[in-house]
GROMACS .gro file of N, CA and C in nm:
model
  186
    1MET      N    1  -0.606  -1.356  -1.544
    1MET     CA    2  -0.464  -1.322  -1.526
    1MET      C    3  -0.449  -1.166  -1.526
    2LYS      N    4  -0.542  -1.080  -1.586
    2LYS     CA    5  -0.537  -0.940  -1.581
    2LYS      C    6  -0.564  -0.894  -1.432
    3TYR      N    7  -0.644  -0.952  -1.369
    3TYR     CA    8  -0.677  -0.927  -1.230
    3TYR      C    9  -0.561  -0.935  -1.140
    4LEU      N   10  -0.473  -1.040  -1.178
    4LEU     CA   11  -0.344  -1.056  -1.099
    4LEU      C   12  -0.255  -0.937  -1.119
    5LYS      N   13  -0.243  -0.898  -1.233
    5LYS     CA   14  -0.167  -0.761  -1.282
    5LYS      C   15  -0.223  -0.638  -1.199
    6TYR      N   16  -0.356  -0.638  -1.204
    6TYR     CA   17  -0.407  -0.524  -1.124
    6TYR      C   18  -0.388  -0.514  -0.978
    7PHE      N   19  -0.383  -0.652  -0.920
    7PHE     CA   20  -0.358  -0.643  -0.779
    7PHE      C   21  -0.211  -0.632  -0.744
    8ALA      N   22  -0.134  -0.677  -0.821
    8ALA     CA   23   0.013  -0.661  -0.814
    8ALA      C   24   0.034  -0.500  -0.830
    9GLY      N   25  -0.026  -0.432  -0.926
    9GLY     CA   26  -0.020  -0.293  -0.950
    9GLY      C   27  -0.054  -0.212  -0.817
   10SER      N   28  -0.168  -0.266  -0.755
   10SER     CA   29  -0.210  -0.197  -0.636
   10SER      C   30  -0.117  -0.233  -0.510
   11LEU      N   31  -0.057  -0.343  -0.512
   11LEU     CA   32   0.039  -0.368  -0.398
   11LEU      C   33   0.159  -0.281  -0.417
   12ILE      N   34   0.205  -0.247  -0.546
   12ILE     CA   35   0.317  -0.162  -0.551
   12ILE      C   36   0.275  -0.022  -0.515
   13ILE      N   37   0.164   0.030  -0.561
   13ILE     CA   38   0.114   0.154  -0.522
   13ILE      C   39   0.090   0.178  -0.374
   14SER      N   40   0.037   0.082  -0.321
   14SER     CA   41  -0.001   0.089  -0.170
   14SER      C   42   0.137   0.071  -0.082
   15PHE      N   43   0.243   0.016  -0.140
   15PHE     CA   44   0.379   0.001  -0.085
   15PHE      C   45   0.438   0.156  -0.098
   16GLY      N   46   0.431   0.220  -0.206
   16GLY     CA   47   0.470   0.365  -0.206
   16GLY      C   48   0.401   0.435  -0.108
   17ILE      N   49   0.269   0.427  -0.086
   17ILE     CA   50   0.198   0.507   0.016
   17ILE      C   51   0.242   0.479   0.136
   18LEU      N   52   0.258   0.353   0.181
   18LEU     CA   53   0.325   0.330   0.314
   18LEU      C   54   0.468   0.386   0.334
   19LEU      N   55   0.537   0.368   0.249
   19LEU     CA   56   0.681   0.425   0.226
   19LEU      C   57   0.662   0.563   0.256
   20VAL      N   58   0.587   0.643   0.195
   20VAL     CA   59   0.585   0.820   0.227
   20VAL      C   60   0.528   0.809   0.363
   21VAL      N   61   0.434   0.725   0.419
   21VAL     CA   62   0.384   0.752   0.550
   21VAL      C   63   0.489   0.741   0.649
   22ALA      N   64   0.581   0.644   0.617
   22ALA     CA   65   0.683   0.593   0.719
   22ALA      C   66   0.783   0.704   0.725
   23VAL      N   67   0.811   0.758   0.601
   23VAL     CA   68   0.907   0.878   0.603
   23VAL      C   69   0.856   0.988   0.690
   24VAL      N   70   0.733   1.016   0.656
   24VAL     CA   71   0.667   1.133   0.716
   24VAL      C   72   0.665   1.112   0.873
   25VAL      N   73   0.646   0.976   0.925
   25VAL     CA   74   0.633   0.949   1.056
   25VAL      C   75   0.756   0.973   1.131
   26ALA      N   76   0.872   0.915   1.053
   26ALA     CA   77   1.009   0.925   1.095
   26ALA      C   78   1.075   1.064   1.097
   27ALA      N   79   1.030   1.150   1.023
   27ALA     CA   80   1.078   1.279   1.014
   27ALA      C   81   1.013   1.363   1.118
   28GLY      N   82   0.871   1.335   1.139
   28GLY     CA   83   0.809   1.415   1.245
   28GLY      C   84   0.833   1.351   1.389
   29GLU      N   85   0.921   1.257   1.390
   29GLU     CA   86   0.944   1.181   1.512
   29GLU      C   87   0.828   1.133   1.587
   30ILE      N   88   0.712   1.103   1.529
   30ILE     CA   89   0.592   1.059   1.591
   30ILE      C   90   0.602   0.931   1.654
   31LYS      N   91   0.584   0.903   1.770
   31LYS     CA   92   0.575   0.777   1.860
   31LYS      C   93   0.458   0.682   1.790
   32MET      N   94   0.494   0.581   1.746
   32MET     CA   95   0.410   0.474   1.723
   32MET      C   96   0.371   0.368   1.822
   33PRO      N   97   0.262   0.310   1.811
   33PRO     CA   98   0.256   0.203   1.916
   33PRO      C   99   0.346   0.092   1.894
   34ASP      N  100   0.374   0.010   1.995
   34ASP     CA  101   0.471  -0.099   1.968
   34ASP      C  102   0.441  -0.217   1.888
   35ASN      N  103   0.311  -0.226   1.883
   35ASN     CA  104   0.254  -0.350   1.796
   35ASN      C  105   0.220  -0.298   1.668
   36THR      N  106   0.269  -0.198   1.595
   36THR     CA  107   0.224  -0.148   1.480
   36THR      C  108   0.289  -0.240   1.369
   37GLY      N  109   0.405  -0.285   1.401
   37GLY     CA  110   0.467  -0.393   1.297
   37GLY      C  111   0.381  -0.519   1.274
   38ASP      N  112   0.316  -0.557   1.392
   38ASP     CA  113   0.244  -0.672   1.375
   38ASP      C  114   0.135  -0.668   1.284
   39TYR      N  115   0.072  -0.561   1.271
   39TYR     CA  116  -0.041  -0.542   1.180
   39TYR      C  117  -0.006  -0.469   1.045
   40LEU      N  118   0.134  -0.463   1.016
   40LEU     CA  119   0.162  -0.382   0.890
   40LEU      C  120   0.118  -0.456   0.767
   41LEU      N  121   0.132  -0.598   0.757
   41LEU     CA  122   0.088  -0.664   0.646
   41LEU      C  123  -0.062  -0.658   0.618
   42TYR      N  124  -0.136  -0.652   0.718
   42TYR     CA  125  -0.278  -0.654   0.707
   42TYR      C  126  -0.318  -0.498   0.665
   43ILE      N  127  -0.244  -0.411   0.706
   43ILE     CA  128  -0.262  -0.269   0.664
   43ILE      C  129  -0.236  -0.267   0.517
   44TRP      N  130  -0.115  -0.307   0.478
   44TRP     CA  131  -0.080  -0.311   0.337
   44TRP      C  132  -0.174  -0.364   0.243
   45ILE      N  133  -0.210  -0.500   0.283
   45ILE     CA  134  -0.314  -0.561   0.200
   45ILE      C  135  -0.460  -0.485   0.197
   46GLY      N  136  -0.496  -0.426   0.294
   46GLY     CA  137  -0.612  -0.357   0.310
   46GLY      C  138  -0.607  -0.228   0.217
   47ILE      N  139  -0.491  -0.158   0.212
   47ILE     CA  140  -0.484  -0.050   0.137
   47ILE      C  141  -0.478  -0.094  -0.007
   48ALA      N  142  -0.413  -0.203  -0.041
   48ALA     CA  143  -0.412  -0.268  -0.170
   48ALA      C  144  -0.530  -0.282  -0.243
   49ILE      N  145  -0.631  -0.349  -0.150
   49ILE     CA  146  -0.761  -0.377  -0.189
   49ILE      C  147  -0.845  -0.250  -0.215
   50VAL      N  148  -0.821  -0.149  -0.124
   50VAL     CA  149  -0.900  -0.017  -0.144
   50VAL      C  150  -0.854   0.051  -0.270
   51ILE      N  151  -0.720   0.032  -0.309
   51ILE     CA  152  -0.672   0.103  -0.434
   51ILE      C  153  -0.686   0.021  -0.558
   52MET      N  154  -0.731  -0.088  -0.556
   52MET     CA  155  -0.761  -0.181  -0.672
   52MET      C  156  -0.837  -0.100  -0.795
   53PRO      N  157  -0.940  -0.028  -0.752
   53PRO     CA  158  -1.008   0.042  -0.864
   53PRO      C  159  -0.933   0.160  -0.939
   54PHE      N  160  -0.857   0.200  -0.867
   54PHE     CA  161  -0.737   0.317  -0.907
   54PHE      C  162  -0.640   0.239  -0.991
   55ALA      N  163  -0.603   0.130  -0.940
   55ALA     CA  164  -0.489   0.057  -1.023
   55ALA      C  165  -0.554   0.009  -1.165
   56LYS      N  166  -0.681  -0.031  -1.164
   56LYS     CA  167  -0.748  -0.065  -1.295
   56LYS      C  168  -0.736   0.050  -1.395
   57LYS      N  169  -0.757   0.161  -1.355
   57LYS     CA  170  -0.741   0.277  -1.428
   57LYS      C  171  -0.610   0.311  -1.491
   58ILE      N  172  -0.519   0.285  -1.407
   58ILE     CA  173  -0.379   0.341  -1.462
   58ILE      C  174  -0.283   0.228  -1.522
   59ILE      N  175  -0.328   0.092  -1.486
   59ILE     CA  176  -0.244  -0.017  -1.548
   59ILE      C  177  -0.293  -0.060  -1.686
   60ARG      N  178  -0.211  -0.087  -1.795
   60ARG     CA  179  -0.261  -0.111  -1.911
   60ARG      C  180  -0.242  -0.254  -1.914
   61VAL      N  181  -0.316  -0.325  -1.958
   61VAL     CA  182  -0.319  -0.475  -1.980
   61VAL      C  183  -0.332  -0.526  -2.129
   62GLU      N  184  -0.239  -0.577  -2.194
   62GLU     CA  185  -0.240  -0.603  -2.339
   62GLU      C  186  -0.291  -0.738  -2.372
   0.00000   0.00000   0.00000
């Protein structure tokens, strides 16, 4: 059960990272490829898996 909390926490953290990247891309008026939205879910889950060790350090499980 605690690994589910770690994974949920890493999903939240990675969503925040993607949100910041989206704001920077929109503010910089950077042209993105047309199929970026197709791979957004894969990118999000990939970032969440990479961030999982970081989430284990900051999330408290009681």
